[in-house]
Coordinates of C-alpha atoms and ligand atoms in Angstrom, one line a residue:
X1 CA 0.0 0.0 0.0
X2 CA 1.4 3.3 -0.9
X3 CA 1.5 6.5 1.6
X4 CA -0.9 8.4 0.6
X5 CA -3.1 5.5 0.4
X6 CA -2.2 4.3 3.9
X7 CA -2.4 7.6 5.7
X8 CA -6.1 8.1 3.7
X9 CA -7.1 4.8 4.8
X10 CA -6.7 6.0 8.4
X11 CA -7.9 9.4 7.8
X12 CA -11.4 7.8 6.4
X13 CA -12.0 5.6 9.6
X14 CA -11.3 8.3 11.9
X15 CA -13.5 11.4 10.0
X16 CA -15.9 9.1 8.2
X17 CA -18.7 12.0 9.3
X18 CA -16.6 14.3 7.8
X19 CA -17.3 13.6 4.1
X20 CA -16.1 16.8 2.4
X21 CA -13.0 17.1 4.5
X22 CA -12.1 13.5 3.0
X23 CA -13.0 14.6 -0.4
X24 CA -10.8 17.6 0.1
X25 CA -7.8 15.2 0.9
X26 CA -8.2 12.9 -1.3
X27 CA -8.1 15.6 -4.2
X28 CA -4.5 16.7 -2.3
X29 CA -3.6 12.8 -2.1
X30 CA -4.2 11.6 -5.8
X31 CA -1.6 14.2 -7.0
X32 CA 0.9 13.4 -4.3
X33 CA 2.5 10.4 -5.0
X34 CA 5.0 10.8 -7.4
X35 CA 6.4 13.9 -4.9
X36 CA 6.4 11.4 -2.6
X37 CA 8.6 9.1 -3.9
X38 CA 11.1 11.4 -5.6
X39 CA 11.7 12.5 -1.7
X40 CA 11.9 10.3 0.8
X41 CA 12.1 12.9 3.8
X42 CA 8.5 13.4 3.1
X43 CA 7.7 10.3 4.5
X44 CA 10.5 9.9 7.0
X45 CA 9.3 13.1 8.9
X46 CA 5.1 11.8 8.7
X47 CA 4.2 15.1 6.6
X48 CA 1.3 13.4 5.4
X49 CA 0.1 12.5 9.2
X50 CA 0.7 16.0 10.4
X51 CA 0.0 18.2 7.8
X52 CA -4.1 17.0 7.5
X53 CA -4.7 17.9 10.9
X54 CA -5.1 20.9 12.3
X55 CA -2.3 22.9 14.6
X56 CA -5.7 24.3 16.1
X57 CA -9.4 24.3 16.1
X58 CA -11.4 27.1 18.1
X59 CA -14.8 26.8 19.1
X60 CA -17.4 28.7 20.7
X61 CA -20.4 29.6 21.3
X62 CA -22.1 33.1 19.8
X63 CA -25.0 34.3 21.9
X64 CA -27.1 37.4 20.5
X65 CA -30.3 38.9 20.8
X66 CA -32.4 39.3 18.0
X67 CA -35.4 42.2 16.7
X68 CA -38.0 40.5 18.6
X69 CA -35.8 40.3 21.8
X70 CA -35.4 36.5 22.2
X71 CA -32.0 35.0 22.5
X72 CA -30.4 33.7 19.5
X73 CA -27.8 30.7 20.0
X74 CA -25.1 30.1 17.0
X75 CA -22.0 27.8 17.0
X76 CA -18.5 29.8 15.5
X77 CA -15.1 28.1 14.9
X78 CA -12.0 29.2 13.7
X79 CA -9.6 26.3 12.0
X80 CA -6.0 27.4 12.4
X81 CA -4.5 24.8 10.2
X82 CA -1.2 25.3 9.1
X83 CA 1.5 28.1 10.3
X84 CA 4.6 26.8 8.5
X85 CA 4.4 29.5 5.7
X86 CA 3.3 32.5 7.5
X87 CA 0.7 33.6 10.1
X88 CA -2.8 32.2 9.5
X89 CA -5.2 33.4 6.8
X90 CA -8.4 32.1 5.4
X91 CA -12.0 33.7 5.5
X92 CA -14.8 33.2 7.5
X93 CA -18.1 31.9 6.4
X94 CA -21.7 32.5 7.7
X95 CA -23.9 29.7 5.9
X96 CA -26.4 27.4 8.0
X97 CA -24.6 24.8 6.5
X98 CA -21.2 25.3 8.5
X99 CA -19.9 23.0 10.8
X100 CA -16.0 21.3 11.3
X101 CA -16.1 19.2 8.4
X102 CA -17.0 21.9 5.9
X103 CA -14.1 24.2 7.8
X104 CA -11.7 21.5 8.1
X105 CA -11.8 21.1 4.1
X106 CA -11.7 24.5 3.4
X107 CA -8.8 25.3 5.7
X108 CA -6.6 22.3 4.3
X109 CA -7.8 23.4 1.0
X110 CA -6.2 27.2 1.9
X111 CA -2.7 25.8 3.1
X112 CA -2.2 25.2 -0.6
X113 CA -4.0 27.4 -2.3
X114 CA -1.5 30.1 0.0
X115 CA 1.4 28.8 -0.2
X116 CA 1.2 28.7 -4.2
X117 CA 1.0 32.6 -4.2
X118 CA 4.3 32.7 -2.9
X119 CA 3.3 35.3 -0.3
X120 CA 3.9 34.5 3.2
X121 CA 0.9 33.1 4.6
X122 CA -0.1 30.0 6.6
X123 CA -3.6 28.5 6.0
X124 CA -6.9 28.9 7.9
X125 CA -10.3 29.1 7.9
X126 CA -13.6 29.9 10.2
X127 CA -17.1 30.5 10.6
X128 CA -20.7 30.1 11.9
X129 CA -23.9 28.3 10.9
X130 CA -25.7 31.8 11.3
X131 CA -27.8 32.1 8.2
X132 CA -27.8 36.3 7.1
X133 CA -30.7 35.7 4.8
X134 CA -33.2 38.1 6.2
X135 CA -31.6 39.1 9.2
X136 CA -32.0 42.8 9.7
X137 CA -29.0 45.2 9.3
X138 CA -29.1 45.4 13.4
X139 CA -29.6 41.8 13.7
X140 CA -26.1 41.3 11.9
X141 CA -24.1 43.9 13.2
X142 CA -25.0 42.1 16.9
X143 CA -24.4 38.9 16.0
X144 CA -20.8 39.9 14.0
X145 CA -20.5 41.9 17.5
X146 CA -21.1 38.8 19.6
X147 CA -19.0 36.8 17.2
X148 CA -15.7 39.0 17.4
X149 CA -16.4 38.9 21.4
X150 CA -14.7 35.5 21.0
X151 CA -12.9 35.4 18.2
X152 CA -10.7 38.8 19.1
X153 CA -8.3 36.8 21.7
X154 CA -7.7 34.0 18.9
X155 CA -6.3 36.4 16.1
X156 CA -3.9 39.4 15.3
X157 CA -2.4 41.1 12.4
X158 CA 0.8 38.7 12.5
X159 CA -1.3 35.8 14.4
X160 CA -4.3 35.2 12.0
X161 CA -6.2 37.5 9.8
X162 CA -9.3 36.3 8.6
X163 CA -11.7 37.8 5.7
X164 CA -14.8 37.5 3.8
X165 CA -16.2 34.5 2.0
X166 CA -19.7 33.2 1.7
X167 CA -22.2 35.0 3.6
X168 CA -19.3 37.6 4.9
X169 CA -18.7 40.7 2.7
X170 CA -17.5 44.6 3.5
X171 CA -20.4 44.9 5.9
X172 CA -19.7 41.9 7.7
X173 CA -16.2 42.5 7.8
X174 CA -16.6 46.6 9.2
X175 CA -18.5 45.5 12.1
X176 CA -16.0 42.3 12.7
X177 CA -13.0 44.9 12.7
X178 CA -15.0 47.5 14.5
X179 CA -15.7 45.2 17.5
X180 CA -11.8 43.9 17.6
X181 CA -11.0 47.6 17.7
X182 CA -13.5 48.3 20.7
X183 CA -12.4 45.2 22.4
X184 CA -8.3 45.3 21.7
X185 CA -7.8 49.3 21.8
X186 CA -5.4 48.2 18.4
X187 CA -5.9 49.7 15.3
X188 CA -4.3 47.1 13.4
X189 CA -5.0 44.9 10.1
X190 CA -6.6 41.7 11.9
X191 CA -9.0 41.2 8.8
X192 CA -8.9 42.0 4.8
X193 CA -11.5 42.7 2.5
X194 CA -12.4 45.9 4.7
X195 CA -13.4 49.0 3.4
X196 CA -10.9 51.2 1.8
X197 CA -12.0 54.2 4.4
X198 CA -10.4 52.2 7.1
X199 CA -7.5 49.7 6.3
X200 CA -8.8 48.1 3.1
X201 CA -7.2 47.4 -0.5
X202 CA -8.5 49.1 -4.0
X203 CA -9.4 46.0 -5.7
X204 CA -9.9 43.1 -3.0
X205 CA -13.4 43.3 -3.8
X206 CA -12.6 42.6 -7.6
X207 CA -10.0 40.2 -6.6
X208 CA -11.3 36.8 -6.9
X209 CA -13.4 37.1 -10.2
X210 CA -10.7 38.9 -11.8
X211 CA -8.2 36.7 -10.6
X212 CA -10.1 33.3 -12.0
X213 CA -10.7 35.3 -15.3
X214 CA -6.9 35.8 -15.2
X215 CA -6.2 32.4 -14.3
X216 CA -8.5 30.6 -17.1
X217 CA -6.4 33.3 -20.1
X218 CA -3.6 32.0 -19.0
X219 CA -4.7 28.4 -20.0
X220 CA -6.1 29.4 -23.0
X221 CA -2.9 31.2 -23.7
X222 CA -1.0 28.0 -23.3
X223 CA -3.1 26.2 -25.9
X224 CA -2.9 29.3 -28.6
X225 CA -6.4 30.4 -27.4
X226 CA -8.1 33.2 -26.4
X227 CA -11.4 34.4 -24.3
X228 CA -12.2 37.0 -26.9
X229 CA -15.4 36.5 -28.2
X230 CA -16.3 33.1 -26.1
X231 CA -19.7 32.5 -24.6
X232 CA -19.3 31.9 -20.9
X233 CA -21.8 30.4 -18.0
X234 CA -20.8 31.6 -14.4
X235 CA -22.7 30.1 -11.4
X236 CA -23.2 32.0 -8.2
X237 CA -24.2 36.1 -7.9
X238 CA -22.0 37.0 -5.2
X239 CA -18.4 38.4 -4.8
X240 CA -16.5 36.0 -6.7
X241 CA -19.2 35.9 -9.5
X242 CA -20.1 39.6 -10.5
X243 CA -16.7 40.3 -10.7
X244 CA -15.7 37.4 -13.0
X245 CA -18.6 38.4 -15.1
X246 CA -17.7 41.9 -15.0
X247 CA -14.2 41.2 -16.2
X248 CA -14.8 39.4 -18.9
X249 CA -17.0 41.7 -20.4
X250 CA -13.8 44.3 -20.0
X251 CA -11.8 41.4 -22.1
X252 CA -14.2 41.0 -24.7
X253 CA -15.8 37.7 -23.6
X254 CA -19.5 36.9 -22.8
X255 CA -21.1 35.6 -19.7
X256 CA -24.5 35.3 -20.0
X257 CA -25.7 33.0 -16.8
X258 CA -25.7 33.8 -13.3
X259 CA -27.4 31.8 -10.2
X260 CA -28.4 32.2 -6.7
X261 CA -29.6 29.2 -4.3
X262 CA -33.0 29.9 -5.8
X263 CA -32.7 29.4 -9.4
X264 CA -30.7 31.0 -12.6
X265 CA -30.5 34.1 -15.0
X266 CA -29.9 32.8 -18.9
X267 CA -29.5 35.8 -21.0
X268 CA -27.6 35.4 -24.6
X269 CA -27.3 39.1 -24.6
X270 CA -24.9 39.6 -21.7
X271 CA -25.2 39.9 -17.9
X272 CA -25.8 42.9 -17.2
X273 CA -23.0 43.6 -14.2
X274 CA -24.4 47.4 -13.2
X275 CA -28.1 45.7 -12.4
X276 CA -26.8 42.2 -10.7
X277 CA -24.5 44.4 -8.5
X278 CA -27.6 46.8 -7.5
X279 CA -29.5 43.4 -6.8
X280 CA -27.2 41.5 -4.9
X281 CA -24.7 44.2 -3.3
X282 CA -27.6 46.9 -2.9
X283 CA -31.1 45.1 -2.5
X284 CA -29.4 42.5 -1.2
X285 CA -32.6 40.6 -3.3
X286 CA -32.9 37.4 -5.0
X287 CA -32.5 37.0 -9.1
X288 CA -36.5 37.0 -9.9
X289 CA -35.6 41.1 -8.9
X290 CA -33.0 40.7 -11.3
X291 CA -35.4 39.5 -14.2
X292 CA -37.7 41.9 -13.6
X293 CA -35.1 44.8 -14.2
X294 CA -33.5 43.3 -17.5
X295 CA -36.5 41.7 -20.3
X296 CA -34.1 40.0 -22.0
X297 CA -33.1 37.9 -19.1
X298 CA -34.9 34.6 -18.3
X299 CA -35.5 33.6 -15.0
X300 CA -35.2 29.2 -14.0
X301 CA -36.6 28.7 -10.8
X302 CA -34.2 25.9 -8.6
X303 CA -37.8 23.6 -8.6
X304 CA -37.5 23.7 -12.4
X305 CA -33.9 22.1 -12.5
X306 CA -33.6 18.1 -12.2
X307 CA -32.8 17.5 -9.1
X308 CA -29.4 17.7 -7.4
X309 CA -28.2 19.9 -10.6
X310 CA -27.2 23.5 -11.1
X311 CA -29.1 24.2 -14.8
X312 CA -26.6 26.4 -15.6
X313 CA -24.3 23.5 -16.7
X314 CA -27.1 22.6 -19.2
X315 CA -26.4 26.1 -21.4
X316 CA -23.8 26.0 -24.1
X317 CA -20.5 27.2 -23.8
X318 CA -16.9 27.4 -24.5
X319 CA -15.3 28.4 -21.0
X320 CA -17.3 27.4 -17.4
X321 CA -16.7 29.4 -14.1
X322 CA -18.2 27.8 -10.8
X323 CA -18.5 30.4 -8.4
X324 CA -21.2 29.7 -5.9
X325 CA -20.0 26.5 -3.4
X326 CA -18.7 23.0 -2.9
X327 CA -20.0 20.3 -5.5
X328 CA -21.7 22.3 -7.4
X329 CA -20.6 20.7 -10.7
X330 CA -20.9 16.6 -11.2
X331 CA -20.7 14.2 -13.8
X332 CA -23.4 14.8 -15.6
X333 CA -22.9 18.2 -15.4
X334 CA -19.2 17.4 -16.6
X335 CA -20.5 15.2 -19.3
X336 CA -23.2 17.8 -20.6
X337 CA -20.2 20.7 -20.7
X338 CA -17.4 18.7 -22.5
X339 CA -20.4 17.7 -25.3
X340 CA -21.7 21.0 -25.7
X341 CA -17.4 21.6 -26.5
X342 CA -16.3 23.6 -23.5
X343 CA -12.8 24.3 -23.4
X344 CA -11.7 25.8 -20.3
X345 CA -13.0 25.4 -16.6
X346 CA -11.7 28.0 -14.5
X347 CA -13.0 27.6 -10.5
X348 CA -14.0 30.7 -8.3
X349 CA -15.2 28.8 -5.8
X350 CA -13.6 26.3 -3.4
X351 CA -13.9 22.2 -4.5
X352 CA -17.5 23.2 -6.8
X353 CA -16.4 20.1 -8.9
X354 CA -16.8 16.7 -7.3
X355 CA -14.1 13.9 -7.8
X356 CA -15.5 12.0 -10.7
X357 CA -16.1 15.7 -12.4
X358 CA -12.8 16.7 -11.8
X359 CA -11.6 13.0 -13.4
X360 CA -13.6 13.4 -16.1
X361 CA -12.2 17.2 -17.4
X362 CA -8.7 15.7 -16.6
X363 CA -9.2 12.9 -19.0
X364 CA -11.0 14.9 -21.8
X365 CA -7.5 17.0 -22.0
X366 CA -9.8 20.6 -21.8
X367 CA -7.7 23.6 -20.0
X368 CA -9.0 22.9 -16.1
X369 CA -8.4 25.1 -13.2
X370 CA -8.8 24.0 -10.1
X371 CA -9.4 26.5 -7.5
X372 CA -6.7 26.0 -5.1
X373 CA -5.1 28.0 -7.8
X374 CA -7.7 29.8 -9.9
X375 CA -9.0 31.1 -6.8
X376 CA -6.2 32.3 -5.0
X377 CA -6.6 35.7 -6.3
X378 CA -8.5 37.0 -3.6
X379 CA -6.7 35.6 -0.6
X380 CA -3.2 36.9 -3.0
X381 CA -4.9 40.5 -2.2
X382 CA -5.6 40.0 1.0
X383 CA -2.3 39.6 1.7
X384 CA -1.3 42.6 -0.4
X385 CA -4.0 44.7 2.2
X386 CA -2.0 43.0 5.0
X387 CA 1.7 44.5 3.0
X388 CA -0.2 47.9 2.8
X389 CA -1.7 48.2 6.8
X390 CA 1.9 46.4 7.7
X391 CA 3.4 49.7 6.0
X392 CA 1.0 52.3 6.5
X393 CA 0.3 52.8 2.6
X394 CA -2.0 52.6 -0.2
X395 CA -1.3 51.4 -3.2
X396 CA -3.6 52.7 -6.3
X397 CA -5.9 50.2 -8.0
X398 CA -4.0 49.7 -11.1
X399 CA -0.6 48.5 -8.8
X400 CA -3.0 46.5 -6.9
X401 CA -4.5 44.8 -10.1
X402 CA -1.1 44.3 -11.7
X403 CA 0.1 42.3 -8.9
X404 CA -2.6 40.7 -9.1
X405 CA -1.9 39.7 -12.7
X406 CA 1.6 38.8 -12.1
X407 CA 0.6 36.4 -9.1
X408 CA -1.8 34.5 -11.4
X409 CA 0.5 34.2 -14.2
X410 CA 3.0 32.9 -11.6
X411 CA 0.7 30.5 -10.0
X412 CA -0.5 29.2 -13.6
X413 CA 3.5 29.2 -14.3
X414 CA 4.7 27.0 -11.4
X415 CA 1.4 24.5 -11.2
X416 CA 1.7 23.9 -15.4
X417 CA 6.3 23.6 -14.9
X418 CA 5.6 21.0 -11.8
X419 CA 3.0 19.6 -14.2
X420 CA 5.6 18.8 -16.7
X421 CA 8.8 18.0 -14.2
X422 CA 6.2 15.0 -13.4
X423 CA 5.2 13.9 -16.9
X424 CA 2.0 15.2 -17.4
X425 CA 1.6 18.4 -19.3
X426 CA -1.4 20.0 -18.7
X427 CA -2.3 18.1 -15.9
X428 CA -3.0 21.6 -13.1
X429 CA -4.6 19.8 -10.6
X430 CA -1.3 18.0 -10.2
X431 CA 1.2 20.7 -10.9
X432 CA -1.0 22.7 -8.4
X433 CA -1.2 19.9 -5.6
X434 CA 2.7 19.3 -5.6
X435 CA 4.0 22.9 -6.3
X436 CA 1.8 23.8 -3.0
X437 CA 2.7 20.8 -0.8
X438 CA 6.2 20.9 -1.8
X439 CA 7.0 24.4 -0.1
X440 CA 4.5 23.9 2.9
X441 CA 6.5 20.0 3.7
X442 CA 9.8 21.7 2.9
X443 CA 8.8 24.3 5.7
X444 CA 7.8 21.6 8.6
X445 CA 11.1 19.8 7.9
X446 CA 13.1 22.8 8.3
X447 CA 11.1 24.0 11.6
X448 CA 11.2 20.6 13.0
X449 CA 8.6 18.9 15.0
X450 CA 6.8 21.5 17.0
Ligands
NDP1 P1 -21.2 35.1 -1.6 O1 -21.9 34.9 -0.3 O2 -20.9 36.5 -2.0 O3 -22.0 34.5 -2.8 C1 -22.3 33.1 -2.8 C2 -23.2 32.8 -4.0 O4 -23.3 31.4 -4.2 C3 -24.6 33.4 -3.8 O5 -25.1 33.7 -5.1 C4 -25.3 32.2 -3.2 O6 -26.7 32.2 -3.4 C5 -24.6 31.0 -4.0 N1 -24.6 29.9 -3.1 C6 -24.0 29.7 -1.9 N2 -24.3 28.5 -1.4 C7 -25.1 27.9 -2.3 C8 -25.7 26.6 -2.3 N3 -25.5 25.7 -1.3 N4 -26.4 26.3 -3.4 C9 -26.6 27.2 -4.4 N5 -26.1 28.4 -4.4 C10 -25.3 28.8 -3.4 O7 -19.8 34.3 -1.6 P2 -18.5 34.4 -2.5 O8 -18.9 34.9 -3.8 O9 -17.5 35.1 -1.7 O10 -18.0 32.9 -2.5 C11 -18.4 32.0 -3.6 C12 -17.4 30.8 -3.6 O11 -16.1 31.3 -3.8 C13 -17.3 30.0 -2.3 O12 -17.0 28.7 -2.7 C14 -16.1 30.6 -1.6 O13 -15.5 29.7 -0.7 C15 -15.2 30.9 -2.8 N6 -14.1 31.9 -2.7 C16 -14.4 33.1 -2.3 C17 -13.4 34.1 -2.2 C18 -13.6 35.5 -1.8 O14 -12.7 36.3 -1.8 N7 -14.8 35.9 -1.5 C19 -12.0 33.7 -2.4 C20 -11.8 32.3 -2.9 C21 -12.9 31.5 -3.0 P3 -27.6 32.7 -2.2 O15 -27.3 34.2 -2.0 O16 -29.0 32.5 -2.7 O17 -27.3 31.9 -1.0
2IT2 O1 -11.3 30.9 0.0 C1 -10.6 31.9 0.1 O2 -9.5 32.0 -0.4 C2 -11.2 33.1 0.7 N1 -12.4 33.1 1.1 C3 -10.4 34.4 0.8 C4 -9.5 34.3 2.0 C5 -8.8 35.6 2.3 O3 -8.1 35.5 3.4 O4 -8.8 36.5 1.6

């Protein structure tokens, strides 16, 4: 039995009820391998054994009182994974769905999504199973109050800075920092993604969607492509989605889907980014508001999809961006994208294909981004915030951006030069998997067992 197999083998007995935390490692695991064996060390110093589990996981209770005066009782956690790199950095996400297993695979999946950016930063991740679908604007700002009452003697700008992801945005974030402030006396950068009147970096907010747009030229670029002119589906309507749709518009592509948890927009014309950021940034409303603003848009209600799928899948295309959540893409929807003749899958969000998806774009030979490094562009400019509040300066949009562009084209550079080192051109999701582990293993050795 080999040592990925054997250390997954025990991993599976021991978080069996953790199903998307195993999914997460076997993704890692399947790539591993040949790293493995070209260095020994690896397995002479249990890397494997140490570096899926956690160097720390916070959790707490969050106690808050709601509109109508009764007490309100949510669960937050904060996964402090890995520290080898850097201090720790990941976001934090408010979803019902939240619990360890969902953390635990998004923290392990941030230890090598950061470390590929080549910026110092250790991985982490946190959260709560609050749900801020029609909370008032009170109703968060108490619970994001109550929240940081725990969380503030857990993290510090060189300790762990946490940021946005689903469910936790600019507003979310300013009453997060406003609390640590209250509660620390510091005026420091604990978290990114704030607002650029206190702390925050031009083009965070962008940072993400662009990036992943970034991400999926490169790939085309390596085949003698181009976006120009290609029709384009996005899932999601949040951060990472309006912004990917909203760049490539500015590069001359065409997205024309968007979706929420309660159905899709298909419009051939375009997505119209000024109206789906009044909807979802503003109104804070659900897409049917959308379709009522634009006539050429049509609206698919969830209850109109077969079940378990995401219809945007089922709309022609030549490039695919996920940006929405976990598993959000699977065979058949892998199937259905490859005959329509997509070319290039490029992932906003974190693990939205599931294994046999992820198998299946691998063997068709299509350009295929997985997100540890498609997606890195937003945590990338988190860290660039972190440079800037570290310094006391603030860099313009455009120097922002550029970096921005130059770490994507270096992550896309390393994952496709590992890719080859081990035989198999093309193959990302490997030259991602060991170009990450590589520099994260290389950093336990040297710091020693600790
Ligand atoms: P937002 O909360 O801004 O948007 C999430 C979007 O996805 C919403 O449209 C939401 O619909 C939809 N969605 C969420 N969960 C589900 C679900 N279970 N089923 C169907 N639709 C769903 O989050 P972000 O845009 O920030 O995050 C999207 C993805 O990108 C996540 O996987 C996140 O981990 C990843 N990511 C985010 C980064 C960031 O910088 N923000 C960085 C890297 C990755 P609805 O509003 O109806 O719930
Ligand atoms: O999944 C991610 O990379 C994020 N949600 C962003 C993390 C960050 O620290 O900016």
């Amino acid at each position: 039995m080999s040592y990925t197999q054997k250390v997954m083998e025990d991993l599976t007995k021991r978080y069996s009820h953790q199903p998307v935390f195993l999914q997460a490692v076997q993704e890692v695991f399947m790539s591993l391998q040949p790293a493995l064996d070209k260095n020994p060390a690896y397995e002479e110093h249990k890397i494997l054994e140490r570096i899926v589990e956690p160097e720390r996981i916070i959790g707490f209770r969050v106690e808050w009182v709601d509109d109508k005066g009764e007490i309100q009782i949510n669960r937050g956690y904060r996964v402090q994974y890995n520290s080898a790199l850097g201090p720790y950095k990941g976001g934090l996400r408010f979803h019902p769905s939240v619990n360890i297993g969902i953390l635990k695979f998004l923290g392990f999946e941030q230890i090598f999504k950061n470390s590929l950016t080549d910026l110092p930063i250790g991985g982490a991740k946190g959260g709560s199973d609050f749900d801020p679908k029609g909370k008032s604007e009170l109703e968060v700002m108490r619970f994001c109050q109550a929240f940081m009452n725990e969380l503030y003697r857990h993290v510090g700008a060189t300790i762990d800075v946490p940021a946005g992801d689903i469910g936790v945005g600019g507003r979310e974030v300013a009453y997060l920092f406003g609390q640590y402030k209250k509660l620390t006396t510091s005026y420091e950068g604990v978290l990114t993604g704030k607002h650029v009147l206190f702390g925050g970096s031009l083009a965070r907010t962008e940072a993400t969607g662009y990036g992943a747009v970034y991400f999926a030229q490169d790939m085309m670029a390596g085949r003698g492509d181009t976006l120009e002119g290609k029709t384009c589906v996005v899932s999601g309507a949040g951060n990472v989605a309006i912004y990917c749709c909203q760049k490539l518009q500015q590069i001359g592509a065409n997205p024309v889907t968007v979706s929420d948890s309660r159905g899709m927009i298909h419009d051939p014309e375009g997505i119209r980014v000024d109206i789906l950021k009044q909807v979802k940034e503003v109104e804070r409303a659900s897409l049917t508001r959308y379709a009522e603003l634009v006539p050429t848009a049509r609206y698919t209600p969830v209850s109109d999809y077969p079940a378990g799928r995401n219809a945007v899948w089922n709309v022609p295309c030549d490039a695919a961006f996920p940006c929405a959540t976990q598993n959000e893409l699977n065979i058949e929807d892998a199937k259905i994208l490859l005959a329509n003749g997509c070319k290039c899958i490029s992932e906003g969000a974190n693990m939205p294909s599931t294994l046999e998806a992820v198998n299946a774009f691998l063997a068709s030979g299509i350009c295929y981004g997985p997100a540890k490094a498609a997606n890195a562009g937003g945590v990338a400019t988190s860290q660039l915030e972190m440079a800037q509040n570290a310094s006391m300066q603030d860099w313009d949009f455009a120097t922002v951006d550029g970096k921005l562009r130059r770490i994507m084209h270096s992550i896309y550079f390393n994952a496709s030069e590992t890719a080859k080192e081990f035989g198999q051109p093309n193959n990302l999701v490997l030259g991602a998997n060991i170009a990450g582990f590589r520099k994260v293993a290389d950093a336990m050795i040297a710091q020693g067992v600790c």
